[in-house]
XYZ file of C-alpha atoms in Angstrom:
748
model
C 53.613 -1.827 19.865
C 52.729 1.577 21.273
C 53.248 3.170 17.856
C 51.027 0.549 16.230
C 48.284 1.164 18.805
C 48.581 4.900 18.240
C 48.226 4.459 14.490
C 45.230 2.171 14.978
C 43.546 4.688 17.281
C 44.323 7.509 14.861
C 42.804 5.558 11.970
C 39.761 4.700 14.075
C 39.252 8.354 15.007
C 39.564 9.352 11.353
C 36.892 6.887 10.249
C 34.622 7.826 13.138
C 35.009 11.522 12.414
C 34.445 11.199 8.670
C 31.520 8.793 9.054
C 29.779 11.196 11.449
C 30.523 14.189 9.225
C 27.383 16.426 9.269
C 27.950 17.409 5.632
C 28.014 13.766 4.566
C 24.881 12.923 6.570
C 23.080 15.994 5.227
C 24.000 15.088 1.644
C 22.585 11.579 2.136
C 19.324 13.012 3.515
C 19.034 15.465 0.607
C 19.521 12.672 -1.931
C 17.000 10.401 -0.186
C 14.437 13.226 -0.213
C 15.084 13.960 -3.885
C 14.914 10.323 -4.980
C 11.679 9.724 -3.055
C 10.079 11.881 -5.742
C 11.366 9.649 -8.524
C 11.051 6.231 -6.826
C 9.652 6.400 -3.312
C 10.160 2.697 -2.596
C 13.933 3.003 -3.104
C 14.482 6.370 -1.402
C 16.192 4.863 1.650
C 18.365 2.692 -0.584
C 19.441 5.777 -2.532
C 20.171 7.517 0.778
C 22.405 4.668 1.948
C 24.197 4.548 -1.408
C 24.673 8.333 -1.211
C 26.187 7.983 2.258
C 28.707 5.347 1.128
C 29.502 6.998 -2.207
C 29.595 10.396 -0.507
C 32.240 9.207 1.942
C 34.448 8.136 -0.960
C 33.794 11.279 -2.998
C 34.464 13.516 0.015
C 37.909 11.959 0.359
C 38.553 13.065 -3.229
C 37.247 16.534 -2.326
C 39.608 16.613 0.682
C 42.458 15.874 -1.711
C 41.221 18.605 -4.068
C 41.083 21.070 -1.171
C 44.702 20.350 -0.158
C 46.288 19.966 -3.598
C 44.818 22.614 -5.845
C 46.395 21.641 -9.182
C 46.387 17.866 -8.806
C 43.049 18.153 -7.020
C 41.490 19.940 -9.984
C 42.626 17.115 -12.246
C 41.214 14.504 -9.828
C 37.890 16.350 -9.637
C 37.741 16.661 -13.419
C 38.371 12.949 -13.863
C 35.680 12.163 -11.291
C 33.219 14.392 -13.137
C 34.044 12.755 -16.465
C 33.550 9.312 -14.910
C 30.128 10.299 -13.521
C 29.062 11.815 -16.856
C 30.209 8.699 -18.723
C 28.253 6.483 -16.341
C 25.228 8.749 -16.747
C 25.448 8.550 -20.527
C 25.651 4.772 -20.376
C 22.571 4.323 -18.205
C 20.661 6.884 -20.299
C 21.320 4.766 -23.389
C 20.054 1.720 -21.484
C 16.937 3.625 -20.501
C 16.172 4.778 -24.047
C 15.927 1.194 -25.269
C 12.248 0.394 -25.898
C 11.212 3.637 -24.165
C 9.232 6.118 -26.245
C 10.720 9.438 -25.087
C 14.281 10.761 -24.607
C 15.884 11.410 -21.229
C 15.664 15.209 -21.322
C 11.935 15.054 -22.026
C 11.467 12.515 -19.231
C 13.300 14.818 -16.819
C 11.216 17.955 -17.435
C 7.909 16.078 -17.518
C 5.755 15.499 -14.387
C 6.536 11.998 -13.153
C 2.863 11.138 -12.648
C 2.421 11.422 -16.427
C 5.097 8.842 -17.218
C 5.887 5.186 -16.871
C 8.728 4.433 -14.453
C 12.120 4.056 -16.115
C 14.722 2.609 -13.747
C 17.699 3.568 -15.906
C 16.581 7.186 -16.305
C 16.080 7.286 -12.529
C 19.646 6.068 -11.965
C 20.894 8.691 -14.437
C 19.111 11.528 -12.647
C 20.479 10.202 -9.366
C 24.063 10.325 -10.644
C 23.659 13.899 -11.875
C 21.934 15.112 -8.715
C 24.437 13.311 -6.477
C 27.501 14.797 -8.143
C 25.990 18.277 -8.087
C 24.668 18.186 -4.514
C 27.789 16.513 -3.067
C 30.073 19.059 -4.748
C 27.956 22.099 -3.894
C 27.200 21.175 -0.270
C 30.855 20.281 0.390
C 32.204 23.464 -1.228
C 29.781 25.911 0.393
C 30.331 24.474 3.871
C 33.843 23.066 4.215
C 35.700 25.236 1.678
C 33.901 28.566 1.495
C 30.857 28.927 3.711
C 28.036 30.853 2.028
C 24.748 30.946 3.897
C 22.748 32.105 0.862
C 24.070 29.330 -1.372
C 23.367 26.793 1.361
C 19.799 28.043 1.546
C 19.395 27.674 -2.231
C 20.670 24.094 -1.987
C 18.278 23.494 0.924
C 15.199 24.474 -1.105
C 16.065 22.399 -4.205
C 14.245 19.268 -2.938
C 11.191 21.375 -2.061
C 11.230 22.914 -5.538
C 11.311 19.464 -7.147
C 8.194 18.452 -5.216
C 6.492 21.819 -5.626
C 6.629 21.795 -9.416
C 4.331 18.755 -9.449
C 2.144 19.671 -6.453
C 3.494 16.689 -4.513
C 3.826 16.445 -0.736
C 7.283 15.728 0.614
C 7.153 13.100 3.398
C 7.170 14.718 6.829
C 10.282 12.897 8.002
C 12.345 14.374 5.162
C 11.082 17.890 5.882
C 12.198 17.598 9.493
C 15.546 15.955 8.684
C 16.366 18.567 6.036
C 15.533 21.430 8.419
C 17.550 19.926 11.269
C 20.454 19.166 8.947
C 20.456 22.724 7.628
C 20.568 24.142 11.183
C 23.440 21.849 12.133
C 25.452 22.917 9.081
C 24.907 26.584 9.919
C 26.101 26.002 13.480
C 29.060 23.787 12.597
C 30.440 25.837 9.723
C 29.549 29.398 10.696
C 28.745 30.142 14.348
C 31.332 27.696 15.684
C 34.026 28.292 13.129
C 37.347 29.369 14.641
C 38.663 32.709 13.419
C 40.642 35.711 14.682
C 37.708 36.995 16.724
C 36.266 33.726 18.007
C 38.199 30.778 19.368
C 36.375 27.734 20.662
C 38.462 25.995 23.324
C 36.307 22.884 23.728
C 34.040 22.668 20.729
C 32.622 19.282 21.688
C 31.138 20.619 24.937
C 28.937 23.054 23.024
C 27.135 20.300 21.104
C 25.008 19.302 24.080
C 23.017 22.575 24.186
C 23.044 22.637 20.385
C 21.475 19.183 20.256
C 18.782 20.240 22.733
C 18.099 23.440 20.769
C 17.835 21.553 17.479
C 15.433 18.958 18.882
C 13.275 21.654 20.502
C 13.285 23.647 17.268
C 12.178 20.634 15.213
C 9.424 19.710 17.638
C 8.048 23.197 18.308
C 8.278 24.262 14.656
C 6.254 21.220 13.678
C 3.628 21.667 16.422
C 2.995 25.420 16.145
C -0.339 25.870 14.289
C -0.020 26.790 10.649
C -2.695 28.105 8.247
C -4.314 25.586 5.933
C -3.741 26.825 2.384
C -5.293 25.311 -0.702
C -3.546 26.706 -3.761
C -5.531 27.344 -6.924
C -3.200 26.295 -9.743
C -5.798 26.381 -12.507
C -4.604 29.644 -13.972
C -0.953 28.617 -13.850
C -1.653 25.211 -15.371
C -3.652 26.777 -18.186
C -0.975 29.326 -18.909
C 1.560 26.519 -19.077
C -0.644 24.592 -21.463
C -0.977 27.688 -23.628
C 2.755 28.020 -23.842
C 4.196 26.812 -27.135
C 6.946 24.838 -25.477
C 4.515 23.020 -23.194
C 2.314 22.176 -26.157
C 5.292 20.700 -27.954
C 6.212 18.754 -24.810
C 2.714 17.305 -24.519
C 2.690 16.267 -28.174
C 5.968 14.426 -27.747
C 4.575 12.587 -24.723
C 1.523 11.331 -26.588
C 3.088 8.272 -28.119
C 1.247 5.005 -28.451
C 1.988 2.908 -25.384
C 1.797 -0.820 -25.867
C 1.960 -1.701 -22.161
C 0.603 -0.434 -18.865
C 1.104 -1.417 -15.241
C 0.593 -0.304 -11.652
C 3.078 2.594 -11.919
C 0.733 4.566 -14.153
C -1.958 4.668 -11.454
C -0.111 4.571 -8.120
C 1.468 8.068 -8.165
C -1.810 9.528 -6.980
C -0.677 13.075 -6.109
C -0.262 14.829 -9.458
C -2.320 17.938 -10.155
C -1.645 18.428 -13.849
C -4.997 19.362 -15.388
C -5.904 16.890 -18.145
C -9.612 17.283 -18.985
C -12.572 19.475 -18.126
C -16.145 18.742 -19.046
C -19.808 19.723 -19.098
C -21.951 16.982 -17.632
C -24.841 16.528 -15.198
C -23.013 13.616 -13.556
C -19.422 12.383 -13.038
C -17.919 10.640 -16.060
C -15.569 7.717 -16.497
C -13.301 8.395 -19.473
C -11.627 5.785 -21.685
C -8.432 6.573 -23.628
C -6.866 3.125 -24.244
C -7.560 -0.607 -23.973
C -5.287 -3.594 -23.290
C -6.055 -7.259 -23.923
C -3.160 -9.475 -22.749
C -2.029 -9.759 -19.132
C 1.418 -11.087 -18.147
C 1.439 -12.621 -14.643
C 5.265 -12.604 -14.479
C 5.591 -8.907 -15.303
C 2.261 -7.873 -13.785
C 1.530 -5.738 -16.840
C -0.991 -5.418 -19.669
C -0.119 -5.196 -23.360
C -2.083 -4.383 -26.503
C -3.298 -6.809 -29.133
C -4.870 -6.292 -32.555
C -8.253 -5.028 -31.248
C -6.473 -2.347 -29.238
C -4.421 -0.895 -32.081
C -6.243 -1.595 -35.380
C -7.092 2.054 -36.045
C -9.290 2.814 -39.075
C -10.325 6.232 -40.339
C -13.873 7.247 -39.480
C -16.425 9.836 -40.468
C -16.099 12.063 -37.424
C -19.429 13.770 -38.074
C -21.767 11.947 -35.684
C -19.649 8.803 -35.487
C -21.433 5.823 -33.932
C -19.217 4.416 -31.176
C -21.459 1.643 -29.881
C -25.013 0.333 -30.247
C -25.984 -1.433 -27.002
C -28.173 -4.513 -27.392
C -28.036 -4.318 -31.206
C -26.982 -7.996 -31.308
C -29.876 -8.892 -29.014
C -32.244 -7.137 -31.405
C -30.750 -9.114 -34.304
C -31.276 -12.449 -32.506
C -34.837 -11.498 -31.633
C -35.442 -10.613 -35.285
C -34.065 -14.011 -36.395
C -36.270 -15.722 -33.785
C -39.301 -13.905 -35.187
C -38.472 -15.180 -38.672
C -37.752 -18.800 -37.710
C -39.713 -20.645 -34.995
C -37.216 -23.508 -34.888
C -34.406 -21.045 -34.189
C -36.519 -19.383 -31.496
C -37.285 -22.680 -29.785
C -33.755 -24.016 -30.099
C -32.161 -20.994 -28.449
C -34.872 -20.142 -25.911
C -36.389 -17.101 -27.598
C -39.941 -18.452 -27.901
C -40.971 -16.573 -24.752
C -39.816 -13.260 -26.198
C -41.987 -13.098 -29.319
C -42.802 -9.520 -30.221
C -40.612 -8.240 -27.356
C -38.110 -5.460 -28.001
C -35.294 -4.452 -25.644
C -36.052 -1.291 -23.726
C -33.281 1.245 -24.157
C -32.198 3.530 -21.317
C -32.444 7.312 -21.669
C -29.535 9.170 -23.224
C -27.659 12.292 -22.179
C -25.243 14.702 -23.799
C -21.865 15.763 -22.465
C -18.966 17.836 -23.728
C -15.309 17.302 -22.900
C -12.532 19.848 -23.403
C -8.845 19.014 -23.540
C -6.656 20.882 -21.066
C -3.462 19.630 -22.735
C -2.401 18.417 -26.146
C -3.070 14.754 -26.810
C -3.597 12.318 -29.683
C -6.448 10.478 -27.925
C -10.114 11.410 -27.806
C -11.522 11.191 -24.247
C -14.453 8.809 -24.764
C -17.002 8.701 -21.892
C -18.331 5.441 -20.489
C -21.362 4.008 -22.386
C -20.755 6.480 -25.248
C -23.197 5.888 -28.120
C -21.824 8.426 -30.561
C -19.493 11.368 -30.979
C -21.959 14.041 -31.994
C -19.450 16.701 -32.987
C -15.923 17.970 -32.594
C -14.080 21.187 -33.306
C -11.120 19.237 -34.652
C -10.816 19.589 -38.435
C -8.350 16.809 -39.108
C -8.841 13.062 -39.489
C -9.804 10.770 -36.596
C -9.405 6.997 -36.451
C -10.987 4.360 -34.208
C -10.301 0.841 -32.984
C -12.872 -1.897 -32.621
C -12.313 -1.519 -28.860
C -13.789 1.971 -28.921
C -10.597 4.058 -28.725
C -10.457 7.206 -30.899
C -7.244 8.927 -31.969
C -5.927 11.647 -34.249
C -2.906 9.539 -35.160
C 0.363 11.444 -35.481
C -1.219 14.881 -35.130
C -2.491 16.248 -31.826
C -5.673 17.801 -30.585
C -4.891 21.249 -29.207
C -5.766 22.392 -25.672
C -9.338 23.634 -25.546
C -10.518 21.297 -28.315
C -14.126 20.286 -27.647
C -15.802 16.898 -28.173
C -19.540 16.358 -27.710
C -20.924 12.887 -27.025
C -24.236 11.166 -26.534
C -24.139 8.425 -23.942
C -26.595 6.010 -22.324
C -27.633 6.066 -18.682
C -26.457 2.943 -16.876
C -29.857 1.297 -16.444
C -30.220 -1.250 -19.248
C -30.427 -4.420 -17.146
C -33.128 -2.919 -14.923
C -35.523 -2.129 -17.757
C -38.324 -4.429 -18.909
C -37.196 -7.951 -19.735
C -33.725 -6.905 -20.870
C -31.824 -8.940 -18.300
C -33.999 -11.980 -18.874
C -33.324 -11.879 -22.610
C -29.605 -11.270 -22.108
C -29.390 -14.170 -19.648
C -30.939 -16.502 -22.246
C -27.842 -16.026 -24.414
C -25.546 -17.322 -21.649
C -26.890 -20.894 -21.876
C -26.333 -21.545 -25.591
C -23.535 -22.108 -28.076
C -23.141 -18.423 -28.862
C -20.904 -18.887 -31.900
C -23.235 -21.443 -33.518
C -26.280 -19.318 -32.737
C -24.618 -16.306 -34.357
C -23.983 -18.239 -37.583
C -27.552 -19.578 -37.757
C -29.025 -16.137 -37.074
C -26.924 -14.638 -39.887
C -28.148 -17.324 -42.303
C -31.792 -16.603 -41.397
C -31.355 -12.854 -41.751
C -29.525 -13.279 -45.039
C -32.451 -15.287 -46.450
C -34.888 -12.465 -45.656
C -32.753 -9.422 -46.408
C -34.725 -8.704 -49.591
C -37.982 -8.430 -47.654
C -36.875 -5.614 -45.375
C -33.722 -3.539 -45.239
C -33.703 -3.824 -41.434
C -32.747 -7.497 -41.762
C -29.708 -6.424 -43.742
C -28.829 -4.043 -40.904
C -29.208 -6.835 -38.346
C -27.083 -9.139 -40.505
C -24.352 -6.485 -40.596
C -24.531 -6.122 -36.809
C -23.862 -9.833 -36.316
C -21.175 -9.803 -39.002
C -19.371 -6.983 -37.194
C -19.686 -8.878 -33.918
C -18.011 -11.903 -35.468
C -15.305 -9.772 -37.042
C -14.644 -7.568 -34.032
C -15.272 -9.884 -31.098
C -15.725 -13.578 -31.764
C -12.424 -13.950 -33.633
C -10.607 -12.481 -30.588
C -12.695 -14.289 -27.965
C -9.838 -16.590 -26.957
C -7.686 -13.548 -26.160
C -10.459 -12.032 -24.071
C -10.800 -15.309 -22.123
C -7.097 -15.859 -21.393
C -6.266 -15.977 -17.672
C -3.154 -18.175 -18.013
C -5.182 -21.154 -16.732
C -4.513 -20.034 -13.167
C -5.992 -22.786 -11.018
C -6.476 -20.692 -7.856
C -8.313 -17.952 -9.731
C -10.423 -20.528 -11.577
C -11.355 -22.255 -8.336
C -12.388 -18.972 -6.684
C -14.402 -17.896 -9.733
C -16.249 -21.228 -9.747
C -16.945 -21.033 -6.009
C -18.347 -17.514 -6.254
C -20.599 -18.266 -9.232
C -21.717 -21.800 -8.388
C -25.265 -22.371 -9.649
C -25.375 -19.036 -11.531
C -25.670 -19.019 -15.338
C -26.153 -15.277 -15.953
C -22.950 -13.555 -17.083
C -24.257 -10.239 -15.773
C -24.957 -11.679 -12.322
C -21.501 -13.273 -12.255
C -19.961 -9.932 -13.137
C -21.844 -8.168 -10.347
C -20.687 -10.842 -7.878
C -17.063 -10.245 -8.876
C -17.593 -6.490 -8.675
C -18.963 -6.733 -5.114
C -16.432 -9.344 -3.991
C -13.736 -6.778 -3.179
C -16.145 -4.620 -1.189
C -17.212 -7.548 0.959
C -13.832 -9.156 1.714
C -11.662 -6.536 3.439
C -9.667 -5.287 0.436
C -7.848 -1.976 0.879
C -7.317 0.855 -1.595
C -3.921 2.392 -0.807
C -1.991 4.753 -3.077
C 1.088 4.430 -0.844
C 1.305 0.647 -1.001
C 4.581 -0.510 -2.550
C 4.273 -3.727 -4.503
C 7.010 -6.313 -4.498
C 8.305 -7.422 -7.890
C 6.776 -10.864 -7.369
C 3.234 -9.555 -6.834
C 0.517 -9.877 -9.472
C -3.231 -10.403 -9.829
C -3.074 -13.712 -7.964
C -1.213 -12.337 -4.943
C -3.581 -9.348 -4.821
C -6.654 -11.582 -4.758
C -5.400 -14.121 -2.233
C -2.784 -12.487 -0.009
C -1.960 -8.760 -0.105
C -5.522 -7.529 -0.797
C -4.062 -4.028 -1.121
C -3.639 -1.916 -4.220
C -5.089 0.750 -6.481
C -7.542 0.669 -9.389
C -5.047 -1.270 -11.511
C -5.067 -4.233 -9.120
C -8.849 -4.214 -8.657
C -9.583 -4.017 -12.388
C -7.006 -6.681 -13.269
C -8.297 -9.028 -10.574
C -11.914 -8.682 -11.738
C -10.900 -9.296 -15.343
C -9.028 -12.484 -14.409
C -11.975 -13.776 -12.353
C -14.395 -12.928 -15.163
C -12.299 -14.671 -17.776
C -11.982 -17.724 -15.542
C -15.799 -17.741 -15.339
C -16.081 -17.638 -19.137
C -16.863 -13.926 -19.529
C -14.683 -12.082 -22.100
C -13.028 -9.022 -20.555
C -10.383 -6.358 -21.255
C -8.514 -3.670 -19.327
C -9.368 -0.007 -19.953
C -7.235 2.997 -19.122
C -8.486 6.539 -18.705
C -9.639 9.029 -16.093
C -12.309 9.483 -13.476
C -13.819 12.934 -14.063
C -15.558 13.944 -10.853
C -13.726 16.972 -9.421
C -15.717 20.244 -9.512
C -14.420 22.853 -11.938
C -15.665 26.427 -11.612
C -13.145 28.583 -13.454
C -14.849 31.104 -15.713
C -11.657 32.173 -17.443
C -11.333 29.171 -19.699
C -13.374 26.793 -21.792
C -16.097 29.375 -22.290
C -17.162 29.188 -18.693
C -19.335 26.117 -19.240
C -17.230 23.317 -17.792
C -18.246 22.034 -14.365
C -16.043 18.916 -13.956
C -12.329 18.232 -14.261
C -9.810 15.403 -14.292
C -6.153 15.797 -13.305
C -3.239 13.402 -13.602
C -4.083 12.140 -10.107
C -7.429 10.938 -11.505
C -5.865 8.386 -13.864
C -8.090 5.322 -13.628
C -8.131 1.711 -14.747
C -11.364 -0.261 -15.007
C -12.679 -3.472 -16.624
C -14.975 -3.873 -19.607
C -16.829 -7.197 -19.881
C -18.611 -8.540 -22.926
C -22.181 -9.337 -21.927
C -23.597 -11.404 -24.765
C -26.398 -9.655 -26.563
C -25.617 -6.271 -25.019
C -21.966 -5.770 -25.912
C -19.112 -4.278 -23.872
C -20.213 -3.095 -20.437
C -18.056 -1.292 -17.846
C -17.895 -2.241 -14.164
C -16.292 -0.622 -11.119
C -14.645 -3.017 -8.650
C -12.254 -0.437 -7.181
C -12.857 -0.046 -3.471
C -12.962 3.752 -3.263
C -14.912 3.875 0.013
C -12.083 2.232 2.018
C -9.196 4.446 1.033
C -6.047 4.408 3.144
C -6.162 7.501 5.340
C -2.618 8.630 4.623
C -3.580 10.748 1.641
C -6.381 12.494 3.511
C -4.115 13.874 6.217
C -2.724 17.312 5.500
C 0.977 18.015 5.602
C 0.323 20.422 8.486
C -1.318 17.711 10.565
C 1.501 15.311 9.779
C 4.045 17.887 10.868
C 2.131 18.503 14.098
C 2.063 14.782 14.855
C 5.746 14.445 14.065
C 6.519 17.451 16.251
C 4.634 15.951 19.169
C 6.542 12.704 18.747
C 9.833 14.606 18.660
C 9.008 16.462 21.870
C 7.952 13.267 23.635
C 11.143 11.530 22.533
C 13.137 14.594 23.589
C 11.600 14.543 27.060
C 12.421 10.859 27.362
C 15.997 11.509 26.258
C 16.338 14.396 28.716
C 14.940 12.190 31.472
C 17.391 9.435 30.647
C 20.207 11.990 30.385
C 19.295 13.318 33.812
C 19.398 9.877 35.385
C 22.318 8.583 33.325
C 25.149 9.843 35.628
C 23.686 8.065 38.668
C 22.923 4.891 36.731
C 26.332 4.759 35.056
C 27.994 5.430 38.445
C 26.291 2.436 40.046
C 26.910 0.218 37.009
C 30.589 1.192 37.086
C 30.900 0.144 40.738
C 29.255 -3.197 40.008
C 31.594 -3.847 37.097
C 34.651 -2.939 39.184
C 33.842 -5.686 41.670
C 34.662 -8.212 38.965
C 37.921 -6.533 37.953
C 41.363 -7.138 39.408
C 42.884 -4.374 41.579
C 45.212 -3.262 38.761
C 42.358 -3.178 36.228
C 40.260 -1.225 38.738
C 42.994 1.426 39.120
C 43.113 1.959 35.327
C 39.302 1.998 34.987
C 38.840 4.507 37.828
C 41.470 6.856 36.416
C 39.869 6.781 32.932
C 36.435 7.437 34.421
C 37.606 10.359 36.568
C 39.281 11.882 33.520
C 35.994 11.638 31.640
C 33.892 12.974 34.521
C 36.123 15.998 35.048
C 36.596 16.710 31.348
C 40.332 16.107 31.344
C 42.113 15.961 28.025
C 42.929 12.468 26.783
C 46.682 13.143 27.136
C 46.515 14.256 30.801
C 48.811 12.433 33.197
C 47.517 10.943 36.424
C 49.094 13.820 38.382
C 47.442 16.460 36.153
C 44.114 14.683 36.537
C 44.455 14.715 40.316
C 45.207 18.441 40.254
C 42.168 19.080 38.031
C 39.899 17.164 40.418
C 41.227 19.105 43.380
C 40.662 22.467 41.690
C 37.148 21.697 40.403
C 35.638 19.932 43.402
C 38.239 19.718 46.147
C 38.435 15.933 45.788
C 41.693 14.214 46.673
C 42.555 11.306 44.333
C 46.272 11.301 45.040
C 46.272 7.683 46.181
C 44.433 6.572 43.024
C 46.925 8.459 40.849
C 49.826 6.798 42.631
C 48.276 3.324 42.322
C 47.513 3.962 38.643
C 51.167 4.759 37.889
C 52.273 1.775 39.951
C 49.968 -0.665 38.125
C 50.182 0.701 34.563
C 53.723 1.969 34.254
C 55.383 -0.055 37.045
C 53.417 -3.182 36.064
C 53.089 -4.111 39.753
C 50.226 -6.179 41.129
C 47.935 -4.290 43.530
C 46.234 -5.752 46.564
C 42.516 -6.016 47.347
C 42.954 -3.481 50.160
C 44.400 -0.995 47.657
C 41.477 -1.705 45.330
C 39.012 -0.919 48.129
C 40.736 2.396 48.879
C 40.786 3.308 45.172
C 37.019 2.745 44.928
C 36.411 4.787 48.098
C 38.420 7.633 46.624
C 36.452 7.376 43.350
C 33.112 7.582 45.231
C 34.278 10.699 47.083
C 35.463 12.272 43.817
C 32.106 11.513 42.167
C 30.075 12.925 45.095
C 32.301 16.028 45.324
C 31.816 16.724 41.611
C 28.055 16.321 41.947
C 27.899 18.743 44.871
C 30.138 21.195 43.040
C 27.779 21.215 40.013
C 24.795 21.829 42.299
C 26.502 24.818 43.908
C 27.341 26.316 40.506
C 23.750 25.893 39.306
C 22.415 27.620 42.431
C 24.899 30.453 42.017
C 23.834 30.891 38.376
């Protein structure tokens, strides 16, 4: 029985010791910090998995350390197993994913769609490397320089993409590194240094570590804003980086929240010359999947046709409205039937136009088309360019090189505020638009001989039917969501104007406590419906998708656009001929809706709530560290206060608990407590403990020692009187020890 208990205690101590192993805990923290970069929402999960897997792997490493030959074989087999598992998940990740694993790994994560299998693969590789290296350079052969190199690896991973590591990981990594240095260097037994009671030294070490973490975080640090423009441009000029960018520019047929929620990337994408900020379009998506919460392309988004890139007309706002007005002028019955009688001899007033130039800062196959672009006036690209009916321009398989310039003419966003434009556009919302289009084409066709302009108007309506009306059902699909339909109807009750409905939907998010938060982690079950009615938190992707669904439910065709918001100042004179004044980085990736306003054409809106941004991104890392340091110091003071009062509290609690114990149980409990108070070894006999108490404080616990032996080894039953005397002796021993400590402190 005694042997069994000893084995149980030995096993318990082994598990406790190995589970509290500083190397194991540090490895788990390192892996959590690393994986936060790849999938922040699962960082803690990866840390827990690393802790469990690390415990198992460390047992293999212990075996390797003791049995060199067999251990080497075991380690080799473990490595082969990890590599095989990595290869398997990589193959899973490459299914239906456009780029290989190695390219995914060396590419900034904010430029890529999340791939769960690639993330698992990188975890396996990092885990095996970090677990092996940290274990070897601490437990087997301590090397402070190698430990420092391992310590900075997570910071290097974040630094290469200009990303901030969460404050908690910075502090935990620093504290963990200090603990490893203390445990495996300063406190390591050798010929010159022998630590008699190593455990007793951890109290001051713990205090030092906590003070270090708090003070290091609070001490003021200079605010530094790094200028990476030169570095980024040099990287883009590098042949390898150009090749990397070309490989990344594959046609993506889906998009989701992950593309827009990274939010911290600083990879320079575009620079431009413009008198005002620009919204850039690079892709469109037509079909939304509520179950997957993602957009996918349809025929209008991918039907590229070669164009004449010399002054290519991208859009002609209100050209359809002009065609209907022309048909109304030719046929009074048509004019009266469709409400155009009041607009005789009225022409739409067109807003002023402006020019802008956009330069590519990286290789790409897409032309950055500005919002409300009328035409591409010129380009330095000499190859072929193709376009979709949705207004996306591309070079196809070839790439535009960094520095390539595109010049556009675009319209100022003022059409609906000019003349009677809105009134005429609103008239088209109350008719059978498809039937009206057919009748107008027939009228224009009858008079095309009289004036060539009627032929032009006929062609405008023909293109509208070919490029829009045949896909109208796709642009109106909202999966018949009843809740969204009900809200759309409530918001637009009594309103017939599509433009007014669109503006209501655009303002809805501003007026109903929605929050823009780059750090918000969506659950897998969330979609446009949950964003509108419950979470009310997201990024541009959620806002744009929600407005599109509401618009479609209200009968307004709409599609999702992907691109960039170009608003950051750019003042570098080294590149792009010194003319660019705006820039867009990977952090400026933006999603926005385009709605088809009958008569006008596709019009962009901006529902994203940018004036209520979550404050987390606006707080510098220095400020976060200072706050964390203050919290650490406050917690430390509380812990020290509790530690100061703990002996007295535990003493009183012990006496209360002893009242409920039997005399024999009290004798055993008092002896165990005195051993602990006086720092006696666990194997000390009652006599040795009594001698230790006498030497350290002058306390006499001889009676307690005798009663302990009598009750435990003699298995005799003690009396209540003996219990009382035991407790009196314990109180004297406790008070004597307290007084002895006070005298030593005064002497020091």
